[in-house]
mmCIF file of C-alpha atoms in Angstrom:
data_model
loop_
_atom_site.group_PDB
_atom_site.id
_atom_site.type_symbol
_atom_site.label_atom_id
_atom_site.label_comp_id
_atom_site.label_asym_id
_atom_site.label_seq_id
_atom_site.Cartn_x
_atom_site.Cartn_y
_atom_site.Cartn_z
ATOM 1 C CA MET A 1 -202.912 108.144 -9.229
ATOM 2 C CA GLU A 2 -199.802 110.354 -10.041
ATOM 3 C CA ARG A 3 -200.038 112.722 -12.718
ATOM 4 C CA ALA A 4 -197.528 114.034 -15.002
ATOM 5 C CA HIS A 5 -195.657 117.249 -14.705
ATOM 6 C CA ASP A 6 -192.931 118.589 -16.433
ATOM 7 C CA PRO A 7 -189.137 118.543 -14.584
ATOM 8 C CA PRO A 8 -187.363 120.665 -12.975
ATOM 9 C CA GLY A 9 -186.618 123.831 -15.991
ATOM 10 C CA PRO A 10 -183.763 124.106 -17.839
ATOM 11 C CA VAL A 11 -181.425 127.454 -17.290
ATOM 12 C CA LEU A 12 -180.887 130.442 -19.448
ATOM 13 C CA ALA A 13 -177.284 130.993 -19.274
ATOM 14 C CA GLY A 14 -177.367 135.073 -19.648
ATOM 15 C CA SER A 15 -174.946 137.254 -21.542
ATOM 16 C CA ARG A 16 -171.905 139.086 -20.536
ATOM 17 C CA THR A 17 -170.848 142.943 -19.732
ATOM 18 C CA GLU A 18 -167.596 142.471 -19.846
ATOM 19 C CA SER A 19 -167.533 141.702 -22.963
ATOM 20 C CA ALA A 20 -167.819 144.782 -25.138
ATOM 21 C CA GLN A 21 -165.864 146.410 -22.042
ATOM 22 C CA HIS A 22 -163.020 143.691 -23.148
ATOM 23 C CA HIS A 23 -163.688 144.979 -26.833
ATOM 24 C CA ALA A 24 -163.470 149.036 -25.653
ATOM 25 C CA ARG A 25 -160.425 148.632 -23.973
ATOM 26 C CA GLN A 26 -159.014 146.850 -26.883
ATOM 27 C CA GLY A 27 -159.026 150.741 -28.509
ATOM 28 C CA GLN A 28 -157.442 152.163 -25.871
ATOM 29 C CA GLY A 29 -153.988 153.548 -25.869
ATOM 30 C CA LEU A 30 -150.450 152.292 -25.438
ATOM 31 C CA MET A 31 -150.078 150.056 -22.111
ATOM 32 C CA SER A 32 -147.101 149.921 -20.302
ATOM 33 C CA GLN A 33 -145.076 146.826 -20.511
ATOM 34 C CA VAL A 34 -146.319 145.804 -17.678
ATOM 35 C CA LEU A 35 -149.795 145.941 -17.945
ATOM 36 C CA GLU A 36 -149.650 144.147 -21.508
ATOM 37 C CA ARG A 37 -148.452 141.474 -19.284
ATOM 38 C CA ALA A 38 -150.962 141.478 -16.591
ATOM 39 C CA ASP A 39 -153.407 141.584 -19.585
ATOM 40 C CA ALA A 40 -152.175 138.815 -21.705
ATOM 41 C CA LEU A 41 -152.425 136.799 -17.815
ATOM 42 C CA PHE A 42 -155.988 138.324 -18.060
ATOM 43 C CA ASP A 43 -156.607 135.995 -21.097
ATOM 44 C CA VAL A 44 -155.961 133.215 -20.074
ATOM 45 C CA GLY A 45 -157.659 133.174 -16.566
ATOM 46 C CA ARG A 46 -154.817 134.040 -14.895
ATOM 47 C CA TYR A 47 -156.453 136.869 -12.176
ATOM 48 C CA GLU A 48 -154.233 136.788 -9.539
ATOM 49 C CA GLN A 49 -150.965 137.148 -11.373
ATOM 50 C CA ALA A 50 -152.969 139.962 -13.650
ATOM 51 C CA ALA A 51 -154.043 142.091 -10.951
ATOM 52 C CA THR A 52 -150.936 141.568 -9.280
ATOM 53 C CA LEU A 53 -149.073 142.977 -12.101
ATOM 54 C CA ALA A 54 -151.458 145.489 -12.836
ATOM 55 C CA ALA A 55 -151.229 146.831 -8.856
ATOM 56 C CA GLN A 56 -147.512 146.851 -9.592
ATOM 57 C CA HIS A 57 -148.187 149.654 -12.239
ATOM 58 C CA LEU A 58 -150.730 151.403 -10.441
ATOM 59 C CA ALA A 59 -148.135 151.749 -7.681
ATOM 60 C CA SER A 60 -145.933 153.681 -10.392
ATOM 61 C CA ASP A 61 -148.475 155.749 -12.316
ATOM 62 C CA PRO A 62 -151.697 155.513 -9.861
ATOM 63 C CA GLU A 63 -154.095 157.870 -11.391
ATOM 64 C CA ASP A 64 -153.520 155.704 -14.951
ATOM 65 C CA ALA A 65 -157.831 154.733 -15.799
ATOM 66 C CA THR A 66 -156.552 151.530 -18.492
ATOM 67 C CA GLY A 67 -154.395 149.707 -15.380
ATOM 68 C CA LEU A 68 -157.334 150.609 -12.518
ATOM 69 C CA VAL A 69 -160.185 149.144 -15.447
ATOM 70 C CA LEU A 70 -157.876 146.081 -15.763
ATOM 71 C CA LEU A 71 -157.013 145.707 -12.288
ATOM 72 C CA ALA A 72 -161.867 146.461 -11.528
ATOM 73 C CA ARG A 73 -161.810 143.450 -13.761
ATOM 74 C CA CYS A 74 -159.395 141.132 -12.020
ATOM 75 C CA GLN A 75 -160.925 142.020 -8.835
ATOM 76 C CA HIS A 76 -164.254 141.094 -10.044
ATOM 77 C CA ARG A 77 -163.163 137.512 -11.863
ATOM 78 C CA LEU A 78 -162.075 136.575 -8.235
ATOM 79 C CA GLY A 79 -165.293 137.838 -6.744
ATOM 80 C CA ARG A 80 -164.203 140.481 -5.153
ATOM 81 C CA GLU A 81 -166.712 143.207 -6.075
ATOM 82 C CA GLN A 82 -166.134 145.795 -3.553
ATOM 83 C CA GLU A 83 -162.689 146.342 -4.467
ATOM 84 C CA ALA A 84 -164.089 145.928 -8.247
ATOM 85 C CA LEU A 85 -166.212 148.808 -7.785
ATOM 86 C CA ALA A 86 -163.383 151.030 -5.616
ATOM 87 C CA SER A 87 -161.650 150.471 -8.743
ATOM 88 C CA VAL A 88 -163.724 151.562 -11.316
ATOM 89 C CA GLU A 89 -164.322 154.421 -9.315
ATOM 90 C CA ARG A 90 -160.872 155.737 -8.579
ATOM 91 C CA ALA A 91 -160.560 155.268 -12.749
ATOM 92 C CA LEU A 92 -163.171 157.527 -13.498
ATOM 93 C CA THR A 93 -161.871 159.877 -11.554
ATOM 94 C CA ALA A 94 -158.927 160.056 -12.711
ATOM 95 C CA GLU A 95 -160.450 159.898 -16.158
ATOM 96 C CA PRO A 96 -164.332 160.639 -15.629
ATOM 97 C CA GLY A 97 -164.660 160.281 -19.694
ATOM 98 C CA SER A 98 -163.731 156.489 -19.883
ATOM 99 C CA LEU A 99 -165.691 154.378 -22.212
ATOM 100 C CA PRO A 100 -164.222 151.077 -20.414
ATOM 101 C CA ALA A 101 -164.809 152.259 -17.139
ATOM 102 C CA TRP A 102 -167.992 153.473 -17.748
ATOM 103 C CA LEU A 103 -168.580 149.722 -19.249
ATOM 104 C CA MET A 104 -167.150 148.105 -16.575
ATOM 105 C CA ARG A 105 -168.957 149.638 -13.548
ATOM 106 C CA THR A 106 -172.008 148.270 -15.329
ATOM 107 C CA HIS A 107 -170.720 145.547 -15.276
ATOM 108 C CA VAL A 108 -169.739 144.861 -11.372
ATOM 109 C CA LEU A 109 -173.373 147.046 -9.928
ATOM 110 C CA LEU A 110 -174.999 144.245 -12.416
ATOM 111 C CA ALA A 111 -173.175 141.826 -10.509
ATOM 112 C CA LEU A 112 -173.958 143.293 -7.005
ATOM 113 C CA ARG A 113 -177.678 143.584 -8.351
ATOM 114 C CA ARG A 114 -177.716 147.551 -8.553
ATOM 115 C CA TYR A 115 -179.746 147.725 -11.133
ATOM 116 C CA GLU A 116 -180.698 150.939 -10.803
ATOM 117 C CA GLU A 117 -176.955 151.794 -10.900
ATOM 118 C CA ALA A 118 -175.799 149.767 -14.210
ATOM 119 C CA GLU A 119 -178.640 150.902 -16.298
ATOM 120 C CA ALA A 120 -177.764 154.692 -15.791
ATOM 121 C CA ALA A 121 -173.949 153.196 -16.198
ATOM 122 C CA ALA A 122 -175.014 151.656 -19.545
ATOM 123 C CA ARG A 123 -176.907 155.073 -20.403
ATOM 124 C CA HIS A 124 -174.079 157.060 -20.309
ATOM 125 C CA ALA A 125 -171.863 154.346 -21.841
ATOM 126 C CA VAL A 126 -174.156 154.823 -24.650
ATOM 127 C CA GLU A 127 -173.939 158.890 -24.366
ATOM 128 C CA LEU A 128 -170.783 158.382 -24.504
ATOM 129 C CA ALA A 129 -170.610 156.534 -27.597
ATOM 130 C CA PRO A 130 -173.199 156.193 -29.273
ATOM 131 C CA GLN A 131 -171.660 154.346 -32.568
ATOM 132 C CA TYR A 132 -170.132 151.860 -30.058
ATOM 133 C CA TRP A 133 -172.089 148.279 -30.139
ATOM 134 C CA GLY A 134 -170.962 147.947 -27.237
ATOM 135 C CA GLY A 135 -172.575 150.563 -24.836
ATOM 136 C CA HIS A 136 -175.598 149.710 -26.665
ATOM 137 C CA TYR A 137 -175.148 145.538 -25.714
ATOM 138 C CA ALA A 138 -174.707 146.535 -22.008
ATOM 139 C CA LEU A 139 -177.412 148.194 -21.465
ATOM 140 C CA GLY A 140 -179.698 145.744 -23.698
ATOM 141 C CA THR A 141 -178.291 143.308 -20.749
ATOM 142 C CA VAL A 142 -179.187 145.201 -17.746
ATOM 143 C CA LEU A 143 -182.622 145.871 -19.314
ATOM 144 C CA ASP A 144 -182.944 142.161 -19.944
ATOM 145 C CA ARG A 145 -182.412 141.721 -16.290
ATOM 146 C CA SER A 146 -185.731 143.205 -15.563
ATOM 147 C CA SER A 147 -188.929 140.954 -14.949
ATOM 148 C CA ARG A 148 -191.307 143.998 -16.784
ATOM 149 C CA PRO A 149 -192.359 142.957 -20.089
ATOM 150 C CA GLU A 150 -192.051 146.549 -21.277
ATOM 151 C CA ARG A 151 -188.027 146.863 -20.496
ATOM 152 C CA ARG A 152 -187.279 143.494 -22.159
ATOM 153 C CA ARG A 153 -189.144 144.400 -25.147
ATOM 154 C CA ALA A 154 -186.441 147.611 -24.791
ATOM 155 C CA ALA A 155 -183.300 145.151 -24.378
ATOM 156 C CA TYR A 156 -184.242 143.273 -27.265
ATOM 157 C CA GLU A 157 -184.210 146.673 -29.258
ATOM 158 C CA ALA A 158 -180.658 147.522 -27.768
ATOM 159 C CA ALA A 159 -179.707 144.272 -28.653
ATOM 160 C CA ARG A 160 -180.758 144.950 -32.248
ATOM 161 C CA THR A 161 -179.120 148.176 -32.395
ATOM 162 C CA ALA A 162 -175.910 146.863 -31.307
ATOM 163 C CA VAL A 163 -175.737 144.145 -33.983
ATOM 164 C CA ALA A 164 -176.993 147.113 -36.260
ATOM 165 C CA LEU A 165 -174.136 148.802 -35.523
ATOM 166 C CA ALA A 166 -171.532 145.421 -35.026
ATOM 167 C CA PRO A 167 -173.207 142.463 -37.564
ATOM 168 C CA ASP A 168 -169.849 140.567 -36.906
ATOM 169 C CA GLU A 169 -170.013 140.232 -33.228
ATOM 170 C CA SER A 170 -171.239 137.205 -31.779
ATOM 171 C CA ASP A 171 -172.128 138.549 -28.612
ATOM 172 C CA ALA A 172 -174.713 141.134 -29.803
ATOM 173 C CA HIS A 173 -176.440 138.353 -32.288
ATOM 174 C CA PHE A 174 -176.249 136.208 -28.765
ATOM 175 C CA LEU A 175 -178.126 139.038 -26.760
ATOM 176 C CA VAL A 176 -180.390 139.097 -29.793
ATOM 177 C CA GLY A 177 -181.182 135.580 -29.232
ATOM 178 C CA LEU A 178 -181.822 135.829 -25.516
ATOM 179 C CA THR A 179 -183.692 138.990 -25.379
ATOM 180 C CA ALA A 180 -185.916 137.316 -28.781
ATOM 181 C CA GLN A 181 -186.551 134.392 -26.727
ATOM 182 C CA ARG A 182 -187.435 135.747 -22.852
ATOM 183 C CA ASN A 183 -189.977 137.501 -24.698
ATOM 184 C CA GLY A 184 -191.261 134.481 -26.961
ATOM 185 C CA ASP A 185 -189.907 135.123 -30.044
ATOM 186 C CA HIS A 186 -188.294 131.796 -30.404
ATOM 187 C CA ARG A 187 -187.681 131.544 -34.370
ATOM 188 C CA VAL A 188 -185.858 134.858 -33.894
ATOM 189 C CA ALA A 189 -184.213 133.875 -31.552
ATOM 190 C CA GLN A 190 -183.121 130.451 -32.670
ATOM 191 C CA GLN A 191 -181.597 132.342 -35.969
ATOM 192 C CA ALA A 192 -179.632 134.506 -33.669
ATOM 193 C CA TYR A 193 -177.872 132.180 -31.371
ATOM 194 C CA GLU A 194 -177.149 130.690 -34.941
ATOM 195 C CA THR A 195 -175.356 133.095 -36.792
ATOM 196 C CA ALA A 196 -173.630 133.886 -33.330
ATOM 197 C CA LEU A 197 -172.086 130.232 -33.211
ATOM 198 C CA ARG A 198 -171.617 131.146 -36.851
ATOM 199 C CA LEU A 199 -169.516 134.045 -35.581
ATOM 200 C CA ASP A 200 -168.013 131.743 -32.505
ATOM 201 C CA PRO A 201 -167.947 128.766 -32.410
ATOM 202 C CA GLU A 202 -166.926 128.254 -28.719
ATOM 203 C CA SER A 203 -169.647 130.174 -27.452
ATOM 204 C CA SER A 204 -170.520 127.811 -24.718
ATOM 205 C CA GLU A 205 -174.059 130.280 -24.094
ATOM 206 C CA ALA A 206 -174.638 130.296 -27.510
ATOM 207 C CA HIS A 207 -175.043 126.926 -27.689
ATOM 208 C CA ASN A 208 -176.766 125.921 -24.127
ATOM 209 C CA ASN A 209 -179.792 128.595 -24.623
ATOM 210 C CA LEU A 210 -180.245 126.859 -28.535
ATOM 211 C CA SER A 211 -180.501 123.777 -27.097
ATOM 212 C CA LEU A 212 -182.422 125.033 -25.159
ATOM 213 C CA LEU A 213 -184.888 125.934 -27.953
ATOM 214 C CA HIS A 214 -184.658 122.328 -29.317
ATOM 215 C CA LEU A 215 -185.234 120.722 -25.786
ATOM 216 C CA ARG A 216 -188.928 122.602 -25.461
ATOM 217 C CA ARG A 217 -189.759 120.813 -29.082
ATOM 218 C CA ARG A 218 -188.918 117.586 -28.377
ATOM 219 C CA TRP A 219 -192.380 116.301 -28.186
ATOM 220 C CA PHE A 220 -192.882 117.878 -31.086
ATOM 221 C CA ARG A 221 -189.558 117.326 -33.935
ATOM 222 C CA ARG A 222 -188.012 114.147 -34.243
ATOM 223 C CA GLY A 223 -184.069 114.374 -33.402
ATOM 224 C CA ALA A 224 -185.370 117.517 -31.319
ATOM 225 C CA TRP A 225 -184.141 116.067 -27.224
ATOM 226 C CA THR A 226 -181.002 114.698 -28.837
ATOM 227 C CA LYS A 227 -179.350 117.591 -30.316
ATOM 228 C CA ALA A 228 -180.295 119.358 -27.469
ATOM 229 C CA ALA A 229 -177.985 117.065 -25.091
ATOM 230 C CA GLU A 230 -175.783 117.235 -27.861
ATOM 231 C CA GLY A 231 -176.011 121.238 -27.199
ATOM 232 C CA PHE A 232 -175.346 120.922 -23.307
ATOM 233 C CA VAL A 233 -172.297 118.924 -23.838
ATOM 234 C CA GLU A 234 -170.967 120.912 -26.173
ATOM 235 C CA SER A 235 -171.539 124.034 -23.738
ATOM 236 C CA ALA A 236 -169.993 121.827 -20.173
ATOM 237 C CA ALA A 237 -166.882 120.739 -23.213
ATOM 238 C CA LEU A 238 -166.610 124.440 -24.076
ATOM 239 C CA ASP A 239 -166.683 125.897 -20.325
ATOM 240 C CA ILE A 240 -165.997 123.568 -17.809
ATOM 241 C CA ASN A 241 -167.053 126.135 -15.175
ATOM 242 C CA ASP A 242 -169.928 126.394 -16.839
ATOM 243 C CA ARG A 243 -173.184 125.214 -14.259
ATOM 244 C CA GLN A 244 -176.162 126.319 -16.755
ATOM 245 C CA ALA A 245 -174.706 123.429 -19.397
ATOM 246 C CA ARG A 246 -174.214 121.033 -16.331
ATOM 247 C CA TYR A 247 -177.418 121.285 -14.866
ATOM 248 C CA ASN A 248 -179.192 121.051 -18.190
ATOM 249 C CA LEU A 249 -177.727 117.799 -18.858
ATOM 250 C CA GLU A 250 -178.654 117.085 -15.072
ATOM 251 C CA THR A 251 -182.125 117.896 -15.985
ATOM 252 C CA MET A 252 -182.145 115.557 -18.672
ATOM 253 C CA ALA A 253 -180.684 112.888 -17.380
ATOM 254 C CA TRP A 254 -183.451 112.943 -14.494
ATOM 255 C CA GLY A 255 -186.534 113.558 -16.901
ATOM 256 C CA THR A 256 -185.270 110.443 -18.592
ATOM 257 C CA ALA A 257 -185.039 108.219 -15.637
ATOM 258 C CA ALA A 258 -187.974 109.849 -14.125
ATOM 259 C CA GLY A 259 -190.361 109.307 -17.646
ATOM 260 C CA ALA A 260 -189.123 105.579 -17.015
ATOM 261 C CA ARG A 261 -191.157 105.084 -13.933
ATOM 262 C CA TRP A 262 -193.868 104.720 -16.031
ATOM 263 C CA VAL A 263 -192.365 101.865 -18.070
ATOM 264 C CA ALA A 264 -191.543 100.575 -14.952
ATOM 265 C CA LEU A 265 -194.577 100.978 -13.446
ATOM 266 C CA LEU A 266 -196.878 99.238 -15.955
ATOM 267 C CA GLY A 267 -194.432 96.511 -15.902
ATOM 268 C CA CYS A 268 -195.532 96.029 -12.287
ATOM 269 C CA VAL A 269 -198.932 95.416 -12.773
ATOM 270 C CA ALA A 270 -198.830 93.406 -15.577
ATOM 271 C CA ALA A 271 -196.586 91.230 -13.446
ATOM 272 C CA THR A 272 -198.777 91.187 -10.144
ATOM 273 C CA PHE A 273 -201.652 90.915 -11.897
ATOM 274 C CA GLY A 274 -200.135 88.141 -14.045
ATOM 275 C CA SER A 275 -198.798 86.116 -11.482
ATOM 276 C CA ALA A 276 -201.694 85.953 -9.253
ATOM 277 C CA GLN A 277 -204.044 82.900 -10.299
ATOM 278 C CA LEU A 278 -200.283 80.645 -10.738
ATOM 279 C CA ARG A 279 -199.854 82.279 -7.069
ATOM 280 C CA GLY A 280 -203.053 81.671 -6.153
ATOM 281 C CA GLY A 281 -202.558 77.541 -7.121
ATOM 282 C CA GLY A 282 -204.626 78.063 -10.551
ATOM 283 C CA SER A 283 -203.814 76.507 -13.174
ATOM 284 C CA GLY A 284 -204.431 75.160 -16.964
ATOM 285 C CA THR A 285 -205.391 77.772 -19.710
ATOM 286 C CA ASP A 286 -206.889 80.499 -17.395
ATOM 287 C CA ALA A 287 -203.626 80.827 -15.091
ATOM 288 C CA VAL A 288 -201.239 80.436 -17.626
ATOM 289 C CA VAL A 289 -202.478 83.103 -20.541
ATOM 290 C CA PRO A 290 -202.463 85.938 -18.079
ATOM 291 C CA PHE A 291 -199.133 84.915 -17.137
ATOM 292 C CA LEU A 292 -197.620 85.253 -20.712
ATOM 293 C CA ILE A 293 -199.485 88.661 -20.970
ATOM 294 C CA GLY A 294 -197.794 89.527 -18.080
ATOM 295 C CA VAL A 295 -194.130 88.366 -19.608
ATOM 296 C CA ALA A 296 -194.882 90.186 -22.978
ATOM 297 C CA VAL A 297 -196.211 93.064 -21.263
ATOM 298 C CA LEU A 298 -193.159 93.848 -19.310
ATOM 299 C CA VAL A 299 -190.760 92.840 -22.148
ATOM 300 C CA GLY A 300 -192.492 94.599 -24.365
ATOM 301 C CA GLY A 301 -192.837 97.845 -22.163
ATOM 302 C CA TRP A 302 -188.912 97.630 -21.295
ATOM 303 C CA GLY A 303 -187.979 96.343 -24.885
ATOM 304 C CA GLY A 304 -190.039 99.790 -26.646
ATOM 305 C CA TRP A 305 -188.283 102.069 -23.775
ATOM 306 C CA ALA A 306 -184.574 100.633 -24.948
ATOM 307 C CA LEU A 307 -185.592 100.631 -28.219
ATOM 308 C CA LEU A 308 -186.739 104.520 -27.661
ATOM 309 C CA MET A 309 -183.311 105.847 -25.814
ATOM 310 C CA THR A 310 -181.309 103.792 -28.542
ATOM 311 C CA ARG A 311 -182.241 106.444 -30.835
ATOM 312 C CA ARG A 312 -182.536 109.247 -28.914
ATOM 313 C CA VAL A 313 -179.240 109.385 -27.133
ATOM 314 C CA PRO A 314 -176.917 108.168 -30.022
ATOM 315 C CA SER A 315 -173.544 106.652 -28.446
ATOM 316 C CA ARG A 316 -171.534 109.567 -28.433
ATOM 317 C CA LEU A 317 -173.827 110.949 -25.597
ATOM 318 C CA ARG A 318 -174.402 107.785 -23.657
ATOM 319 C CA ARG A 319 -171.213 108.267 -21.891
ATOM 320 C CA PRO A 320 -171.329 112.091 -20.899
ATOM 321 C CA LEU A 321 -174.715 112.190 -19.431
ATOM 322 C CA LEU A 322 -173.865 108.479 -17.512
ATOM 323 C CA LEU A 323 -170.492 110.683 -15.989
ATOM 324 C CA VAL A 324 -173.483 113.824 -15.325
ATOM 325 C CA ALA A 325 -175.855 111.333 -13.877
ATOM 326 C CA ARG A 326 -173.297 109.112 -11.400
ATOM 327 C CA GLY A 327 -172.334 112.772 -9.902
ATOM 328 C CA CYS A 328 -175.685 113.922 -9.062
ATOM 329 C CA GLY A 329 -177.788 112.782 -6.194
ATOM 330 C CA PRO A 330 -181.113 113.025 -7.530
ATOM 331 C CA VAL A 331 -180.744 111.232 -10.905
ATOM 332 C CA LEU A 332 -179.341 108.600 -9.124
ATOM 333 C CA ALA A 333 -181.929 108.603 -6.602
ATOM 334 C CA MET A 334 -184.783 108.602 -9.092
ATOM 335 C CA ALA A 335 -182.762 105.772 -11.417
ATOM 336 C CA VAL A 336 -182.338 103.177 -8.068
ATOM 337 C CA ALA A 337 -186.342 103.852 -7.517
ATOM 338 C CA VAL A 338 -187.169 103.429 -11.032
ATOM 339 C CA GLY A 339 -184.799 100.098 -11.213
ATOM 340 C CA LEU A 340 -186.213 98.655 -8.480
ATOM 341 C CA LEU A 341 -189.371 98.887 -9.195
ATOM 342 C CA GLY A 342 -188.619 97.246 -12.735
ATOM 343 C CA LEU A 343 -186.865 94.661 -11.477
ATOM 344 C CA GLN A 344 -189.689 93.724 -8.551
ATOM 345 C CA ALA A 345 -191.228 93.125 -11.486
ATOM 346 C CA VAL A 346 -188.740 90.623 -13.569
ATOM 347 C CA LEU A 347 -189.053 88.622 -10.057
ATOM 348 C CA THR A 348 -192.480 88.607 -9.317
ATOM 349 C CA LEU A 349 -192.775 86.547 -12.975
ATOM 350 C CA ALA A 350 -189.589 84.154 -12.404
ATOM 351 C CA LEU A 351 -190.318 83.522 -9.352
ATOM 352 C CA TRP A 352 -194.037 84.030 -8.586
ATOM 353 C CA ARG A 353 -194.008 81.400 -6.522
ATOM 354 C CA VAL A 354 -192.148 83.463 -3.485
ATOM 355 C CA GLU A 355 -195.490 85.544 -2.760
ATOM 356 C CA VAL A 356 -193.006 88.595 -0.821
ATOM 357 C CA PHE A 357 -191.880 89.471 -3.897
ATOM 358 C CA ALA A 358 -195.432 90.254 -5.156
ATOM 359 C CA ALA A 359 -196.182 91.958 -2.178
ATOM 360 C CA LEU A 360 -193.444 94.016 -2.584
ATOM 361 C CA ALA A 361 -194.807 96.345 -5.349
ATOM 362 C CA TYR A 362 -197.229 98.228 -3.408
ATOM 363 C CA PRO A 363 -193.988 100.111 -1.508
ATOM 364 C CA LEU A 364 -192.073 100.840 -3.778
ATOM 365 C CA PHE A 365 -194.453 101.913 -5.950
ATOM 366 C CA TRP A 366 -195.155 104.280 -3.677
ATOM 367 C CA GLY A 367 -191.112 104.568 -2.691
ATOM 368 C CA THR A 368 -190.768 105.613 -6.666
ATOM 369 C CA VAL A 369 -193.198 108.159 -6.134
ATOM 370 C CA ILE A 370 -191.740 109.862 -3.204
ATOM 371 C CA THR A 371 -188.927 109.878 -4.657
ATOM 372 C CA TYR A 372 -189.816 111.246 -7.993
ATOM 373 C CA TRP A 373 -190.934 114.180 -5.859
ATOM 374 C CA VAL A 374 -187.882 114.269 -3.122
ATOM 375 C CA SER A 375 -185.625 114.122 -5.919
ATOM 376 C CA ARG A 376 -187.489 116.967 -8.699
ATOM 377 C CA SER A 377 -187.255 119.311 -5.709
ATOM 378 C CA ALA A 378 -183.612 118.650 -4.995
ATOM 379 C CA LEU A 379 -182.363 118.814 -8.532
ATOM 380 C CA GLN A 380 -183.959 122.262 -8.715
ATOM 381 C CA ARG A 381 -182.510 123.442 -5.620
ATOM 382 C CA ARG A 382 -179.234 122.928 -7.571
ATOM 383 C CA ALA A 383 -180.349 125.041 -10.208
ATOM 384 C CA PRO A 384 -177.130 127.459 -10.762
ATOM 385 C CA LYS A 385 -178.360 130.850 -9.699
ATOM 386 C CA PRO A 386 -178.850 134.117 -12.590
#
């Protein structure tokens, strides 16, 4: 018999060191008009144009650290990490004490997975401005990437320091939630995410990670599954490039389809054995009663599943989940396998004289089992990289 297994794990959204760097550069001196336009373009996501204007500014002032950091931020968003690192190094050569440059260096080195250097840069940022929350936030983000428990606890302490220094910063509360969640303190994590969302209702990462907490409680708290789905939908709507939220919705849709396989299997067994006497030429009570029991089990099983889904997935969530499912091969494959097994049971009872439908039970059952494992593996491969 097939054993129950957990679905592929949903994905936790990480923190962004660049947010601290963004706040730090706001405290810098007046920028040139060209650089101000570049900064505005960056804020609306037009990174290529912003980089062009930043380069134009640097042509007349090549040693301007503020311009070099902005250029590095653009290059980073465009995926040109080596160029971004080179720009940051030029900024630090021109102005060794530039806090935004050190924070940006941390961010770029993290993207390059050069964790030891990123930690050194973050610690130097803390030394430069020990009362600035962004340095502690950057350090906590770097430490959080470690798999060692003691470093993750240190990441949590750095995040708490950031919150103490800047209690109104949503990103700082988010990092407390993230580090607490990784350390297994889900109560603190939930409180931190809720605070982050009060400060910034449009934080897609906080919506995503709070939904993960709801999802893990789905078997113990009524409505937790629905809250999780709502949070993932909200996260995906706030950031169309948020692969974590979309993948988590795919995982929930796949889990719903995979869970229905037990109902389909029950119906298949009930239909096969319930119609056996009639197919064998039996008549009377001995043949009719098992047949009616089979019908009752089939109708009751799928009716109960439909009622559960109606309560669990309110109408406002059905369209987003269907749209996600339609674009996800593993979800479609699982749904088709379950649907065929369910259809076989209906046809076996409705057309009990046609023996071919009953004969399909065995291959369709194994087809569902194989589809479960293959689609599960395929869904795991779709998980976004941390």
